[in-house]
């Protein structure tokens, strides 16, 4: 792999632009040269390269997440070493939209409905988001919602937090013998804050 700080390609994916960065990695727009489609690539933090077992666990979790097939969940296409290949979703995040002013009620209800449909689908398949927040929701140009980073909090377990508590990436700090603290403070359910196991109720809290 080329230097992660500024990669030009990863496997058969040609990097064209950097589109984001956070505690869960840097995100790039790329072209899949085999299939001729645009994708998003999340390059995982350097710490992953130091612990092979974590890469193995991450790949295992990614396979579970790749099994999710729902129109309101951004798809995961595959894993390449320290990189996660994902569906590229255009449009602003819900956090960016909210920053521009209040979302009209009818639009907010439509967004909420599609979010709940995505959550119900994943929960019925045993997958919990664990880091639901406006920054992980995109409103595509066609007006439909895409929930991003579904289940990655669990896959990323033990990455440190960075940034402000409202929009920072997943907090994954060791907390108790029970487990890890996974989530973003401003949207974290009480059980997550205490380092207890999260289930669908944790996502419902964050949604609320």
Tab-separated table of C-alpha atoms in Angstrom:
chain	number	residue	atom	x	y	z
A	1	UNK	CA	0.000	0.000	0.000
A	2	UNK	CA	1.193	3.535	-0.708
A	3	UNK	CA	1.909	5.886	2.164
A	4	UNK	CA	-1.331	6.196	4.130
A	5	UNK	CA	-0.758	9.887	4.825
A	6	UNK	CA	-1.520	10.664	1.167
A	7	UNK	CA	-2.314	7.489	-0.797
A	8	UNK	CA	-2.747	7.560	-4.566
A	9	UNK	CA	-4.188	4.063	-4.730
A	10	UNK	CA	-5.220	1.177	-2.504
A	11	UNK	CA	-5.385	-2.213	-4.206
A	12	UNK	CA	-7.324	-1.589	-7.449
A	13	UNK	CA	-8.961	1.584	-6.096
A	14	UNK	CA	-7.577	4.893	-7.449
A	15	UNK	CA	-7.830	7.714	-4.898
A	16	UNK	CA	-9.212	10.950	-6.317
A	17	UNK	CA	-9.899	13.145	-3.260
A	18	UNK	CA	-9.906	13.226	0.523
A	19	UNK	CA	-13.442	13.851	1.765
A	20	UNK	CA	-13.264	13.480	5.520
A	21	UNK	CA	-11.283	12.643	8.642
A	22	UNK	CA	-12.081	11.595	12.195
A	23	UNK	CA	-11.097	9.327	15.024
A	24	UNK	CA	-12.292	6.305	13.029
A	25	UNK	CA	-10.020	7.062	10.081
A	26	UNK	CA	-9.558	9.182	6.973
A	27	UNK	CA	-12.138	8.909	4.185
A	28	UNK	CA	-11.329	9.196	0.491
A	29	UNK	CA	-13.295	9.239	-2.732
A	30	UNK	CA	-11.928	6.630	-5.108
A	31	UNK	CA	-12.587	4.884	-8.401
A	32	UNK	CA	-12.935	1.123	-8.494
A	33	UNK	CA	-10.849	0.464	-11.622
A	34	UNK	CA	-12.240	-3.052	-12.024
A	35	UNK	CA	-15.936	-2.201	-11.843
A	36	UNK	CA	-15.772	1.425	-12.927
A	37	UNK	CA	-17.729	2.801	-9.999
A	38	UNK	CA	-17.122	5.485	-7.408
A	39	UNK	CA	-16.582	4.341	-3.822
A	40	UNK	CA	-15.656	5.751	-0.430
A	41	UNK	CA	-12.595	4.302	1.293
A	42	UNK	CA	-12.085	4.621	5.029
A	43	UNK	CA	-8.410	4.155	5.929
A	44	UNK	CA	-8.132	2.858	9.463
A	45	UNK	CA	-5.833	4.465	12.063
A	46	UNK	CA	-2.169	3.482	12.261
A	47	UNK	CA	-2.789	1.653	15.557
A	48	UNK	CA	-4.497	-1.118	13.616
A	49	UNK	CA	-1.287	-2.031	11.820
A	50	UNK	CA	0.413	-2.722	15.153
A	51	UNK	CA	-2.081	-5.351	16.370
A	52	UNK	CA	-2.819	-8.112	13.830
A	53	UNK	CA	-5.593	-9.575	16.004
A	54	UNK	CA	-7.511	-6.315	15.750
A	55	UNK	CA	-7.310	-6.383	11.960
A	56	UNK	CA	-8.629	-9.926	12.009
A	57	UNK	CA	-11.493	-8.923	14.300
A	58	UNK	CA	-12.256	-5.890	12.176
A	59	UNK	CA	-12.394	-7.995	9.005
A	60	UNK	CA	-14.744	-10.413	10.756
A	61	UNK	CA	-17.054	-7.588	11.836
A	62	UNK	CA	-16.915	-6.073	8.348
A	63	UNK	CA	-18.172	-9.333	6.870
A	64	UNK	CA	-21.183	-9.165	9.186
A	65	UNK	CA	-21.848	-5.543	8.259
A	66	UNK	CA	-21.491	-6.365	4.550
A	67	UNK	CA	-24.451	-8.707	4.918
A	68	UNK	CA	-26.750	-5.726	5.572
A	69	UNK	CA	-28.672	-4.922	2.402
A	70	UNK	CA	-31.102	-2.057	2.907
A	71	UNK	CA	-31.765	1.099	0.846
A	72	UNK	CA	-31.230	3.317	3.904
A	73	UNK	CA	-27.931	1.775	5.026
A	74	UNK	CA	-24.689	2.678	3.251
A	75	UNK	CA	-23.251	-0.565	1.917
A	76	UNK	CA	-19.858	-2.045	2.756
A	77	UNK	CA	-18.197	-3.603	-0.290
A	78	UNK	CA	-15.063	-5.110	1.211
A	79	UNK	CA	-11.855	-4.802	3.221
A	80	UNK	CA	-8.354	-4.150	1.868
A	81	UNK	CA	-5.664	-4.386	4.552
A	82	UNK	CA	-6.289	-1.249	6.674
A	83	UNK	CA	-8.982	0.106	4.372
A	84	UNK	CA	-12.733	-0.356	4.362
A	85	UNK	CA	-14.404	-0.042	0.957
A	86	UNK	CA	-17.862	1.513	1.203
A	87	UNK	CA	-20.693	2.896	-0.870
A	88	UNK	CA	-20.066	6.536	-1.769
A	89	UNK	CA	-23.036	8.597	-0.620
A	90	UNK	CA	-23.286	12.122	-1.989
A	91	UNK	CA	-25.035	14.941	-0.173
A	92	UNK	CA	-24.720	16.625	3.242
A	93	UNK	CA	-24.786	14.889	6.581
A	94	UNK	CA	-27.753	15.571	8.815
A	95	UNK	CA	-25.358	17.462	11.109
A	96	UNK	CA	-24.424	19.794	8.242
A	97	UNK	CA	-28.070	20.255	7.326
A	98	UNK	CA	-29.032	21.088	10.910
A	99	UNK	CA	-26.200	23.622	11.083
A	100	UNK	CA	-27.895	25.563	8.279
A	101	UNK	CA	-31.063	25.987	10.327
A	102	UNK	CA	-34.134	24.150	11.556
A	103	UNK	CA	-35.256	21.216	9.407
A	104	UNK	CA	-38.921	21.609	8.323
A	105	UNK	CA	-41.255	19.238	10.175
A	106	UNK	CA	-42.375	17.242	7.129
A	107	UNK	CA	-38.753	16.750	6.066
A	108	UNK	CA	-37.680	15.826	9.601
A	109	UNK	CA	-40.451	13.224	9.816
A	110	UNK	CA	-39.423	11.707	6.492
A	111	UNK	CA	-35.794	11.490	7.661
A	112	UNK	CA	-36.853	9.966	10.977
A	113	UNK	CA	-39.023	7.361	9.262
A	114	UNK	CA	-36.218	6.161	7.007
A	115	UNK	CA	-33.776	6.095	9.923
A	116	UNK	CA	-36.125	3.887	11.928
A	117	UNK	CA	-36.580	1.551	8.958
A	118	UNK	CA	-32.804	1.164	8.713
A	119	UNK	CA	-32.482	0.574	12.453
A	120	UNK	CA	-35.282	-1.990	12.515
A	121	UNK	CA	-33.736	-3.902	9.606
A	122	UNK	CA	-30.293	-4.049	11.221
A	123	UNK	CA	-31.599	-4.817	14.701
A	124	UNK	CA	-33.642	-7.723	13.368
A	125	UNK	CA	-30.334	-9.126	12.076
A	126	UNK	CA	-28.497	-8.649	15.349
A	127	UNK	CA	-26.493	-5.564	14.335
A	128	UNK	CA	-26.474	-2.482	16.590
A	129	UNK	CA	-25.097	0.829	15.316
A	130	UNK	CA	-23.675	2.005	18.679
A	131	UNK	CA	-22.757	5.460	17.352
A	132	UNK	CA	-25.929	6.914	15.861
A	133	UNK	CA	-25.689	10.701	15.503
A	134	UNK	CA	-26.419	13.394	12.877
A	135	UNK	CA	-22.860	13.176	11.502
A	136	UNK	CA	-23.514	9.519	10.636
A	137	UNK	CA	-26.683	10.266	8.674
A	138	UNK	CA	-26.568	11.497	5.080
A	139	UNK	CA	-29.412	12.934	3.085
A	140	UNK	CA	-28.731	11.914	-0.508
A	141	UNK	CA	-29.556	14.213	-3.463
A	142	UNK	CA	-32.766	12.246	-4.078
A	143	UNK	CA	-33.896	13.115	-0.543
A	144	UNK	CA	-33.510	9.624	0.870
A	145	UNK	CA	-31.539	8.842	4.020
A	146	UNK	CA	-28.407	6.741	4.265
A	147	UNK	CA	-27.164	5.645	7.692
A	148	UNK	CA	-23.352	5.519	7.684
A	149	UNK	CA	-20.845	3.500	9.713
A	150	UNK	CA	-23.368	0.915	10.862
A	151	UNK	CA	-21.784	-1.262	13.553
A	152	UNK	CA	-18.290	0.152	13.096
A	153	UNK	CA	-18.096	1.208	16.752
A	154	UNK	CA	-17.922	-2.450	17.724
A	155	UNK	CA	-15.489	-3.286	14.938
A	156	UNK	CA	-13.219	-0.390	15.928
A	157	UNK	CA	-13.230	-1.265	19.651
A	158	UNK	CA	-10.465	0.546	21.574
A	159	UNK	CA	-9.704	3.503	19.324
A	160	UNK	CA	-9.337	6.756	21.332
A	161	UNK	CA	-11.723	9.649	20.896
A	162	UNK	CA	-10.825	12.986	19.353
A	163	UNK	CA	-12.612	16.270	18.778
A	164	UNK	CA	-15.659	17.765	20.455
A	165	UNK	CA	-18.251	15.612	22.256
A	166	UNK	CA	-21.091	16.570	19.933
A	167	UNK	CA	-19.664	15.531	16.569
A	168	UNK	CA	-16.436	13.678	17.380
A	169	UNK	CA	-15.903	10.159	16.157
A	170	UNK	CA	-16.630	7.111	18.225
A	171	UNK	CA	-15.318	7.070	21.779
A	172	UNK	CA	-13.772	3.678	22.469
A	173	UNK	CA	-11.943	3.907	25.773
A	174	UNK	CA	-11.383	1.021	28.160
A	175	UNK	CA	-13.816	1.506	31.034
A	176	UNK	CA	-14.628	-1.553	33.125
A	177	UNK	CA	-14.120	-5.277	33.174
A	178	UNK	CA	-17.551	-5.546	31.546
A	179	UNK	CA	-16.375	-3.982	28.284
A	180	UNK	CA	-15.607	-0.745	26.494
A	181	UNK	CA	-17.252	2.636	26.200
A	182	UNK	CA	-18.452	2.803	22.590
A	183	UNK	CA	-20.264	5.830	21.234
A	184	UNK	CA	-20.269	9.621	21.060
A	185	UNK	CA	-20.882	11.318	24.449
A	186	UNK	CA	-23.722	13.612	23.390
A	187	UNK	CA	-25.727	10.681	21.984
A	188	UNK	CA	-24.559	7.877	24.249
A	189	UNK	CA	-27.104	5.822	26.187
A	190	UNK	CA	-26.585	5.404	29.964
A	191	UNK	CA	-25.535	1.770	29.624
A	192	UNK	CA	-22.910	2.667	27.002
A	193	UNK	CA	-21.551	5.413	29.259
A	194	UNK	CA	-21.154	2.816	32.010
A	195	UNK	CA	-19.302	0.433	29.702
A	196	UNK	CA	-22.133	-2.075	29.663
A	197	UNK	CA	-23.217	-4.098	26.613
A	198	UNK	CA	-25.241	-2.150	24.058
A	199	UNK	CA	-28.297	-3.508	22.300
A	200	UNK	CA	-31.055	-2.088	20.103
A	201	UNK	CA	-32.288	0.042	23.013
A	202	UNK	CA	-29.003	1.983	22.908
A	203	UNK	CA	-29.679	2.970	19.293
A	204	UNK	CA	-33.255	3.935	20.181
A	205	UNK	CA	-31.882	6.240	22.911
A	206	UNK	CA	-29.482	7.868	20.452
A	207	UNK	CA	-32.252	8.208	17.865
A	208	UNK	CA	-34.440	9.973	20.418
